[in-house]
XYZ file of C-alpha atoms in Angstrom:
557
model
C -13.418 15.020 32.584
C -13.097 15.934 36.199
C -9.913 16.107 38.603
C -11.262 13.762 40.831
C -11.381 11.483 38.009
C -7.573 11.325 37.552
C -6.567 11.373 41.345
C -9.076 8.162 41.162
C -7.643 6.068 38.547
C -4.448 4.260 40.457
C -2.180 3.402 37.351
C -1.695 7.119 36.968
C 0.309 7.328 40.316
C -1.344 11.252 40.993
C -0.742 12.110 44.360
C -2.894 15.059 46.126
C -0.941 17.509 47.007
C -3.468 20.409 47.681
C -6.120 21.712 46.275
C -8.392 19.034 47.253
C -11.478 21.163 47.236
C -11.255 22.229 43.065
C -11.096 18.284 42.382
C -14.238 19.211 40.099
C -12.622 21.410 38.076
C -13.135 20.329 34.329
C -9.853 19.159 32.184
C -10.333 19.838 28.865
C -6.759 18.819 27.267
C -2.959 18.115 28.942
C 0.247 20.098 28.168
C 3.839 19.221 29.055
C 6.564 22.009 29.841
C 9.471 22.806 31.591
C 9.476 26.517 30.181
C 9.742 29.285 32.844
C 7.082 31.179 30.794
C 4.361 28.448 28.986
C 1.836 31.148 28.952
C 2.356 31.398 25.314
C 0.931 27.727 24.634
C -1.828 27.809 27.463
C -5.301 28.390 26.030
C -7.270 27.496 29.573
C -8.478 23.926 31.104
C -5.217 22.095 30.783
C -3.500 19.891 33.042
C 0.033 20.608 33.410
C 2.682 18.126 33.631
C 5.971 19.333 35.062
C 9.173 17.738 35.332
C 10.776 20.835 37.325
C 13.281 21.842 34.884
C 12.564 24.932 35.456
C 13.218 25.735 39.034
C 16.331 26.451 39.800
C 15.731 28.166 43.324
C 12.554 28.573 45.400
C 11.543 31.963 44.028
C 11.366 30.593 40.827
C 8.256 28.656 42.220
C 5.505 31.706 42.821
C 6.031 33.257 38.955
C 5.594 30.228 37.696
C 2.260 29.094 39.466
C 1.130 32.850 38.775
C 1.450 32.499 35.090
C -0.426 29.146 35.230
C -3.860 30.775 36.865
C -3.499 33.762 34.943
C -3.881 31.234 32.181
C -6.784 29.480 33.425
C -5.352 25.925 33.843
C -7.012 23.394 35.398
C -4.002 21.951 37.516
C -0.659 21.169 37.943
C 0.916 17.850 38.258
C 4.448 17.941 38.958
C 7.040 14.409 38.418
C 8.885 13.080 41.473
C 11.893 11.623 39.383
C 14.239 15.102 38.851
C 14.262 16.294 42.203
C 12.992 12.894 44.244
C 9.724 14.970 45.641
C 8.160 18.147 45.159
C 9.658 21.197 46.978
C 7.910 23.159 49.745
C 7.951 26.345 47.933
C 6.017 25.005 45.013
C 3.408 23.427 47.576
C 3.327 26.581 49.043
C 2.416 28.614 46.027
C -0.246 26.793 44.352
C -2.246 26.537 47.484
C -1.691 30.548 48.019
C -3.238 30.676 44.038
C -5.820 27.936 45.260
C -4.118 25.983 42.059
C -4.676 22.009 42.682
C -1.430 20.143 42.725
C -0.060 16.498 42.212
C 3.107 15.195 42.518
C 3.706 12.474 39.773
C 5.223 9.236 40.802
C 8.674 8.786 39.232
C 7.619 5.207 37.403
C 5.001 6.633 35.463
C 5.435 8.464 32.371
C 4.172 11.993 31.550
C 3.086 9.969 28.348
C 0.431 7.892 30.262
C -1.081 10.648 31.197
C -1.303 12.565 28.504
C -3.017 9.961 26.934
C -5.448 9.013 29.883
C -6.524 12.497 29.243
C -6.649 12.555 25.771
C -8.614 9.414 25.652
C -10.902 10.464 28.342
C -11.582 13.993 27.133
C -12.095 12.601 23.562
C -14.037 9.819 23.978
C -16.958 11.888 26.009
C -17.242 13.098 22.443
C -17.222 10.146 20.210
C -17.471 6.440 21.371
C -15.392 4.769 18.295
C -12.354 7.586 19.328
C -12.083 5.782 22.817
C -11.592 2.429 20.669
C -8.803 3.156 18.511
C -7.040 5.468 21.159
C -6.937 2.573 23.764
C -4.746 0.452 20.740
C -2.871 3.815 20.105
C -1.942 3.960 23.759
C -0.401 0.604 24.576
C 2.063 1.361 21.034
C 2.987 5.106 22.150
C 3.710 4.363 25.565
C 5.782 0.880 24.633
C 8.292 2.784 22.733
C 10.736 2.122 19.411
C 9.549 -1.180 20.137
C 5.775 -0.771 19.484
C 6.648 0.884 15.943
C 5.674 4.427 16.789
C 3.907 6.238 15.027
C 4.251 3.872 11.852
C 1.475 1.563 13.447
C -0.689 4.244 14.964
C -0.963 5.118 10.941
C -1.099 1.391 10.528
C -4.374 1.406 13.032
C -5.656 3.931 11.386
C -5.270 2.228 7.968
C -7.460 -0.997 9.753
C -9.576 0.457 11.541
C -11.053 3.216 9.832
C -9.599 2.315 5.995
C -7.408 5.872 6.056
C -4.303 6.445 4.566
C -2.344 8.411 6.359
C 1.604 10.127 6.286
C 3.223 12.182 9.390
C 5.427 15.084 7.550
C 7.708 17.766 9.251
C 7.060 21.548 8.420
C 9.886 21.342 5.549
C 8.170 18.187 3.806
C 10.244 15.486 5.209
C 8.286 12.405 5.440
C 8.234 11.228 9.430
C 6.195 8.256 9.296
C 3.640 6.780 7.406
C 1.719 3.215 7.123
C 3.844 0.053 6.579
C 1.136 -2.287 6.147
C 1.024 -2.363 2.322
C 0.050 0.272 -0.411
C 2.423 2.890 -2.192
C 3.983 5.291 -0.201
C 4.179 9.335 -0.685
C 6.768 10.920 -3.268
C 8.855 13.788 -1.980
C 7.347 16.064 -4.508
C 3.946 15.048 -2.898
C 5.268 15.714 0.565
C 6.694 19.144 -0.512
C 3.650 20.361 -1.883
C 1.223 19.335 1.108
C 3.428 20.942 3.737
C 3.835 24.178 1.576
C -0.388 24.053 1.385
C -0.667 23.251 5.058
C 1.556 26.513 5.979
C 0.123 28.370 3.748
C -3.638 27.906 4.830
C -2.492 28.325 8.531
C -0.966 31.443 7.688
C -3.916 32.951 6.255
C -5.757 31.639 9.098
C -7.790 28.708 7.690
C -9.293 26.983 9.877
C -8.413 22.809 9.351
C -8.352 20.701 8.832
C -7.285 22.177 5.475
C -8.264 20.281 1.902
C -5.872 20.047 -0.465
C -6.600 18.324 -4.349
C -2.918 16.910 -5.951
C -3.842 15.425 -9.271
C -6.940 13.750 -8.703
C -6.537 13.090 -4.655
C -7.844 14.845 -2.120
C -5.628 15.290 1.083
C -6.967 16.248 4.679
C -4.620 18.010 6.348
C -4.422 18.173 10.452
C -1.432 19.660 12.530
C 0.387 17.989 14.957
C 1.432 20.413 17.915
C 3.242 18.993 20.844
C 4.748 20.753 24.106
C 1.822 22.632 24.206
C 2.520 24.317 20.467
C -1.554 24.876 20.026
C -3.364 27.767 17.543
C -4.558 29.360 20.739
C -1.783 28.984 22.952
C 0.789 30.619 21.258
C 1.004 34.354 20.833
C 2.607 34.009 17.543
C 1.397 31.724 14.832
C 4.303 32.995 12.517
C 6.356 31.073 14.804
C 4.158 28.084 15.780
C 3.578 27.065 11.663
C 7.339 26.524 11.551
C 7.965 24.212 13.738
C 4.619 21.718 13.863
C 4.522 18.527 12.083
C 0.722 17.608 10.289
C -0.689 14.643 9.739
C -1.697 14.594 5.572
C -5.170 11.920 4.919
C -5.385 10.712 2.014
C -9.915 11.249 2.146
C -11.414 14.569 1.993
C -12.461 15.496 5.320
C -15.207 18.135 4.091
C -18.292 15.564 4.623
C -16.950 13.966 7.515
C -18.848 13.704 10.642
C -18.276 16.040 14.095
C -17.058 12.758 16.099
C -14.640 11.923 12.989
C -12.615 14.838 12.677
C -12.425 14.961 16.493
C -10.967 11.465 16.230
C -8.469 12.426 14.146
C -7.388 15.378 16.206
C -7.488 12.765 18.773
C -5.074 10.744 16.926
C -2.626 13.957 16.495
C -2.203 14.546 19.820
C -1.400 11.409 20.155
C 1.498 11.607 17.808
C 2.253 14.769 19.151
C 3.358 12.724 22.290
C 6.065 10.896 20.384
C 6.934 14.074 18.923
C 7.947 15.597 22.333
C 9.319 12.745 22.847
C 11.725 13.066 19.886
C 12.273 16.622 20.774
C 13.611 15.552 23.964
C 15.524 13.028 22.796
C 17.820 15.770 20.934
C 18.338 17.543 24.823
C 21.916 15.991 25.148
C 23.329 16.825 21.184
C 21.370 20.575 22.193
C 23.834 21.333 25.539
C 26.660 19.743 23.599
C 26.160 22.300 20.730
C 25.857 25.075 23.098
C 28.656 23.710 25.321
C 30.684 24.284 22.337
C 29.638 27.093 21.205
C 30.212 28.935 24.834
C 34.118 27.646 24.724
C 34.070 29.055 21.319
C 32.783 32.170 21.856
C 34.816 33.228 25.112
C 38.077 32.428 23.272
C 38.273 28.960 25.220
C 42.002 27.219 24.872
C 41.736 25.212 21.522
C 42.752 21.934 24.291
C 39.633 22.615 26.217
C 37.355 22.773 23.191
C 38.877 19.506 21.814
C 38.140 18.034 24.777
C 34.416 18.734 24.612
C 34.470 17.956 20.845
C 35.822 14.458 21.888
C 32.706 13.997 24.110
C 30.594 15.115 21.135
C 31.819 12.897 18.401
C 30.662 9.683 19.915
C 27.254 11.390 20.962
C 26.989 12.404 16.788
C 28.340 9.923 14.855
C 27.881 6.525 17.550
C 30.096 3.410 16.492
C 32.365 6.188 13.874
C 34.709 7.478 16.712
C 36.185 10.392 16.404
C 35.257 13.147 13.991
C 38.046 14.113 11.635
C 35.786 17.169 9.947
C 33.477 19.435 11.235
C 31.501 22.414 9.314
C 29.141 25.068 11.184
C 26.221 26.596 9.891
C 24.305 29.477 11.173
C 20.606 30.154 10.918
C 18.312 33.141 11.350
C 14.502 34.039 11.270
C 13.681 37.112 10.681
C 9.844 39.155 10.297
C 9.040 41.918 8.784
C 11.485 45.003 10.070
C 14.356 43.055 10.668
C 12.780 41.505 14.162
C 13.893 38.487 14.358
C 11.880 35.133 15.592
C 12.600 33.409 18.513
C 16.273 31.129 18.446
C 14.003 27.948 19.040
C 11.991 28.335 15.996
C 16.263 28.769 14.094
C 16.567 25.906 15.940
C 13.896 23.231 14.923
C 13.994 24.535 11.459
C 17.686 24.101 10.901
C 17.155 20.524 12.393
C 14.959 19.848 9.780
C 16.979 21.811 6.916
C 19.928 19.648 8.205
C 18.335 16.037 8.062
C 18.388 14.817 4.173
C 15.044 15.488 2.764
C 14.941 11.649 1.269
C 15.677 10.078 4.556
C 12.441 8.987 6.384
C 12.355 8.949 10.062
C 13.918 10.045 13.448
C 17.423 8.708 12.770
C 18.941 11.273 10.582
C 18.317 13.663 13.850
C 20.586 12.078 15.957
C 23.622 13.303 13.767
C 22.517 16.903 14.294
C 23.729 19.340 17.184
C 21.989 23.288 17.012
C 22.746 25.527 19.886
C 19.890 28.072 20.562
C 21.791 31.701 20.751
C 18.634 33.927 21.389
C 18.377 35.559 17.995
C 19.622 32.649 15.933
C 20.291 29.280 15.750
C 24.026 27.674 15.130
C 24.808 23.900 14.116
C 27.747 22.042 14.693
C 27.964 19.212 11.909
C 30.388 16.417 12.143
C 31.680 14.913 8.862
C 32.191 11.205 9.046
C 35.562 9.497 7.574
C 34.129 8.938 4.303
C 33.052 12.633 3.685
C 36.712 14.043 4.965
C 39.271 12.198 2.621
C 38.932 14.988 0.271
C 40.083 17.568 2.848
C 36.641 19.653 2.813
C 36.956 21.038 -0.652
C 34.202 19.270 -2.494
C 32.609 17.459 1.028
C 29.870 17.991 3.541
C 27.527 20.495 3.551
C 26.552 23.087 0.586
C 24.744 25.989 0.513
C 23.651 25.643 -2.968
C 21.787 22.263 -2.276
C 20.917 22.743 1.404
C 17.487 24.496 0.611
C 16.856 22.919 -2.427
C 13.833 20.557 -1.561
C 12.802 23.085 1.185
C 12.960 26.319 -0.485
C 8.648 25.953 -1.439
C 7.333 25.273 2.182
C 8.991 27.409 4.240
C 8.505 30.355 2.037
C 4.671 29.562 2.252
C 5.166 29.493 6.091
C 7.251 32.534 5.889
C 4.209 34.566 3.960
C 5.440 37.634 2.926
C 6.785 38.984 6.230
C 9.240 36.660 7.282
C 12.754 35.278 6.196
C 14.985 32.422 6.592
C 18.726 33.166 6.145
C 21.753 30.460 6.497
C 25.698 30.744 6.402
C 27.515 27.514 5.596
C 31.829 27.487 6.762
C 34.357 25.276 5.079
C 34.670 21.927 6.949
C 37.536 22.514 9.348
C 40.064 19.178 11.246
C 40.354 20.997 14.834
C 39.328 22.701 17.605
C 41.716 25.874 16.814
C 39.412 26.138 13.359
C 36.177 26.506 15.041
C 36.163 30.077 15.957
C 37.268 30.878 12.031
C 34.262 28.656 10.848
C 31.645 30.033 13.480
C 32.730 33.573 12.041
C 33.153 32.327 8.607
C 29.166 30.901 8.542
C 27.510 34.090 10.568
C 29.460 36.160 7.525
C 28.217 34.071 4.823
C 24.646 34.283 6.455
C 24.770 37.778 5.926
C 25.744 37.570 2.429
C 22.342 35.715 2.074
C 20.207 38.105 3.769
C 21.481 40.910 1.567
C 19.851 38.556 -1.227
C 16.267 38.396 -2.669
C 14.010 35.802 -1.863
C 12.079 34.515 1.126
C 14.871 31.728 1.764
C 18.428 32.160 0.983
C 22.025 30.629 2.025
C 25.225 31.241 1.167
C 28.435 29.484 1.966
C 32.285 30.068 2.108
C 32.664 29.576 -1.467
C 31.081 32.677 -2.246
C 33.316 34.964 0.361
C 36.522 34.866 -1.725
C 35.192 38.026 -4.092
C 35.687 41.481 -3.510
C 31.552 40.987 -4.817
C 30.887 39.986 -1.267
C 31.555 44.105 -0.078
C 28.679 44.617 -1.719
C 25.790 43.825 0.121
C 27.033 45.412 2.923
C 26.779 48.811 1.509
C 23.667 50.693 2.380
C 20.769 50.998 0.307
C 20.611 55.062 0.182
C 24.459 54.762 -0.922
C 23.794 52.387 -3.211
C 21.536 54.019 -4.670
C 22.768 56.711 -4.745
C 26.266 55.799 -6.500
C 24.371 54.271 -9.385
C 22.126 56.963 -9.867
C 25.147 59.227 -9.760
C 26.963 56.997 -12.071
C 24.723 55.451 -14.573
C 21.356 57.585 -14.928
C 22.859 59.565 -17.577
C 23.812 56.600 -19.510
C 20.520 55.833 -18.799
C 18.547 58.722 -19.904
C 20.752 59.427 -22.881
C 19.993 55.654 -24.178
C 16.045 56.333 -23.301
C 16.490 59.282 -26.121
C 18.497 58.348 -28.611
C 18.856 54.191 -28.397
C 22.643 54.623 -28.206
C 22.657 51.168 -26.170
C 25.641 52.993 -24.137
C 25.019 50.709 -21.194
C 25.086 47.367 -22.668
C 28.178 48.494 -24.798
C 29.799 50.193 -20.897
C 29.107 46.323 -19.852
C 30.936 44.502 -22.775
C 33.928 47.090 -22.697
C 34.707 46.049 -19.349
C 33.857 42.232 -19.833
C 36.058 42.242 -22.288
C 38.995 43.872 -20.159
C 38.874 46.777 -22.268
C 40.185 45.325 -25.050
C 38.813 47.262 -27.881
C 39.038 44.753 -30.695
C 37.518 41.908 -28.339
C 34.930 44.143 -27.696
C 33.916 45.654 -31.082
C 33.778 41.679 -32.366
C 31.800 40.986 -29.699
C 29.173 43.982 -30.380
C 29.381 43.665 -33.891
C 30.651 47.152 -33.990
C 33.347 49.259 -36.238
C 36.368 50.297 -33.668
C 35.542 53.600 -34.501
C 31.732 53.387 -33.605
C 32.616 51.644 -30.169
C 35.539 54.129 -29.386
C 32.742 56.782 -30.283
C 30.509 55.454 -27.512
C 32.697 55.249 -25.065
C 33.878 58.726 -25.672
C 30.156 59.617 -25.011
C 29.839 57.796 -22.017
C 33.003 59.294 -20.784
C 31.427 62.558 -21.708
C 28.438 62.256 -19.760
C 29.623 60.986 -16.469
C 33.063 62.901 -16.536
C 34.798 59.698 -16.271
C 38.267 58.009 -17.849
C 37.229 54.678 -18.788
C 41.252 54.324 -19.260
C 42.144 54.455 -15.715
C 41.736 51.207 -12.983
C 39.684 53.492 -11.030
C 36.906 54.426 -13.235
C 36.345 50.902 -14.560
C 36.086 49.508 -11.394
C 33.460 52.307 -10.206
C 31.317 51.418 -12.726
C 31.586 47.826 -12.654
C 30.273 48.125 -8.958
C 27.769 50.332 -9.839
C 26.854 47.790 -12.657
C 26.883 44.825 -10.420
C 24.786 46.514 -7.591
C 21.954 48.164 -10.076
């Protein structure tokens, strides 16, 4: 479709403010963004909706506009309702880039665009996409009260006879139909969202197919805020964080103008996913409010204070927090870089949010703070959760990645990692800055672990076991080597089984009668092996020292 098109159709309140000789530049999609730097999800032709968030002086205006034309965008369309009109500066620099510009009256919705656009762009392509998309429209744009994205699955249910299920990137079911028919196990779930970021990691193109049992699912992501394969620089990073939309029909002999429906029907859903994303803007700046107060050594009065403004935010109609527990997230690729603190973010959103509960709702009781390189969550523990005083209560790591452990690690590939610390629950403000330290340490308990996703949590940093992941890998090494290979190679020659009786002996305390019983062994024949192992590694398996030396080296071979 053409600008002049959209400056033409009233109810989307587009006001010309320069530029008014490119009105026939083609639109071939719509992003929204308040980034400084959205060159990342720009793939060319867009029209960009701006609510200004971004400017915070007027020099901010002329990088901004740059980095849309290097981009190729069709034109910018800027709202009315932050700042009350659109500043000078920014008029100034799009019509110094020749880039067309609207200004956005405050009573309409970036939404109603968006889906002007979507409709219009789609249905030059298929006439029975226009159709359903005009239904769509009138239930995105009314809100909760139009269902959501529950009836657009409903539409598509009576319209076209699809099944269809919205599921975040860890498997948690979003939405799906409630008119009738049985709905999608969490095993199901699991296992489509670990195919899904699997195939877009090895750079399938979709919609991807995927046979469960004897169903065949089509597979389509949803990408909002402008989170599209070509825009962003990084897929390893996009996979993480979009939602897809799982049919239950194999897409393989559909038609062009049906799969473009359906990606039709995503981006419409990918609306109400931005707007979900947004709705989480206050609990974000409370997290990171906190976290600031915390991290400068605030007065415990002043952070209390804060948290007193957060509890009602968290936990609405509960009051007060008595509890709260921190957990820390990281993403890391393959040399230790690590992935942007918005993709820690969304995912520990999702990690946070039980994996049964279906919906938006369980996100409102979730506040992550974006730190740069990682992602920290401040968790509030209702009454009933803090009568036992933390010990058995809230969060823990054990369970935490249970149901997600399978997709992310197919998102992750083999060249990226997910690592999370859980603290103990603490009752105050003056406890925060233990628990914030307490979670980062157990997070790096878990990245000294195997495994594509790991977590620990303060349980396991009572044990002088915890020193050991922080020891290098050449020292490790090298003190087993030093200490065990000739156990090793002596039990390669002659099947002495030194190490396995080294390993009892000091399971068993050193108790030599415990031990022998254990090993089936005379006294004399163990006290005959561990005079050999003593021989070999010049060691006094009688002295505190020694045994504890090898137990490490034991534990960390």
């Amino acid at each position: 479709m053409r600008l002049r098109a959209l400056l033409d159709t009233d109810a989307l309140g587009l006001r010309l403010l320069g530029g008014g000789d490119e009105l026939d530049r083609g639109v071939r999609g719509v992003m929204t963004t308040d980034l400084r730097d959205p060159s990342r999800y720009l793939s060319g032709g867009e029209l960009v909706l701006t609510g200004l968030a971004w400017r915070r002086d007027a020099a901010d205006s002329e990088p901004f506009v740059r980095i849309l034309v290097q981009a190729g965008v069709a034109a910018l369309a800027a709202g009315e309702a932050e700042l009350g009109t659109v500043p000078d500066d920014l008029v100034v620099a799009c019509a110094r880039h020749r880039l067309p510009l609207f200004a956005v009256h405050e009573s309409v919705a970036f939404a109603t665009i968006t889906e002007h656009v979507v409709r219009q762009v789609s249905g030059e392509r298929a006439g029975d996409l226009a159709a359903v998309v005009d239904r769509h429209r009138r239930m995105m744009t009314s809100g909760p009260a139009g269902g959501g994205p529950d009836v657009v699955l409903d539409l598509l249910g009576s319209d076209l006879d699809l099944r269809a299920w919205v599921l975040s990137p860890t498997g948690r079911l979003v939405a799906g139909p409630k008119a009738g028919g049985p709905g999608l196990p969490a095993e199901v779930c699991a296992k489509l969202a670990a195919e899904h970021l699997a195939a877009v990691r090895a750079g399938r193109r979709g919609p991807h197919r995927v046979l469960l049992g004897a169903t065949t699912y089509s597979l389509f992501a949803v990408r909002g805020g402008g989170r599209s394969p070509q825009a962003s620089g990084d897929v390893r990073e996009t996979v993480l964080s979009d939602w897809l939309l799982a049919v239950d029909a194999d897409a393989g002999d559909w038609p062009e103008e049906r799969i473009d429906l359906l990606h039709g029907v995503t981006q419409l859903i990918a609306v109400e996913r931005d707007r979900r994303d947004a709705a989480r803007t206050v609990r974000r700046r409370l997290a990171q409010e906190v976290l600031e107060l915390v991290q400068t050594g605030a007065a415990p009065a002043e952070i209390a204070a804060r948290l007193r403004v957060a509890a009602p935010v968290l936990l609405p109609g509960l009051g007060a927090a008595p509890h709260w527990q921190v957990v820390v997230a990281r993403v890391e690729w393959e040399g230790g870089e690590p992935a942007g603190g918005p993709v820690a973010q969304l995912l520990l959103e999702e990690i946070l949010v039980d994996p049964l509960a279906a919906g938006p709702e369980p996100l409102d009781r979730v506040a992550v703070a974006d730190t740069g390189d990682e992602a920290v969550a401040l968790v509030p523990l209702p009454a009933v959760s803090a009568e036992h005083d933390g010990s058995e209560s809230g969060i823990l790591a054990d369970a935490l990645l249970g149901s997600v452990r399978d997709p992310l690690s197919a998102g992750l590939d083999d060249d990226g990692r997910l690592t999370l610390g859980v603290s103990a629950s603490v009752h105050s403000a003056e406890g925060l800055r233990g628990a914030l330290e307490e979670a980062r340490h157990a997070r790096r308990v878990a990245a000294a672990r195997p495994g594509r996703v790991c977590a620990a949590g303060h349980q396991e940093l009572a044990s002088h076991v915890l020193l050991l992941p922080f020891v290098p890998d050449d020292v490790r090494r090298a003190f087993t080597a030093r200490l065990l290979d000739p156990l090793r190679d002596y039990d390669r020659r002659h099947r002495a089984e030194l190490i396995p009786t080294l390993e009892a002996f000091l399971d068993c305390d050193g108790s030599w009668t415990r031990c022998a019983t254990r090993l089936h062994l005379h006294v004399n024949t163990l006290r005959y092996r561990v005079g050999r192992i003593e021989q070999l590694t010049s060691r006094d398996l009688s002295r505190l020292e020694d045994k504890l030396d090898f137990f490490l080296a034991l534990r960390m071979s």
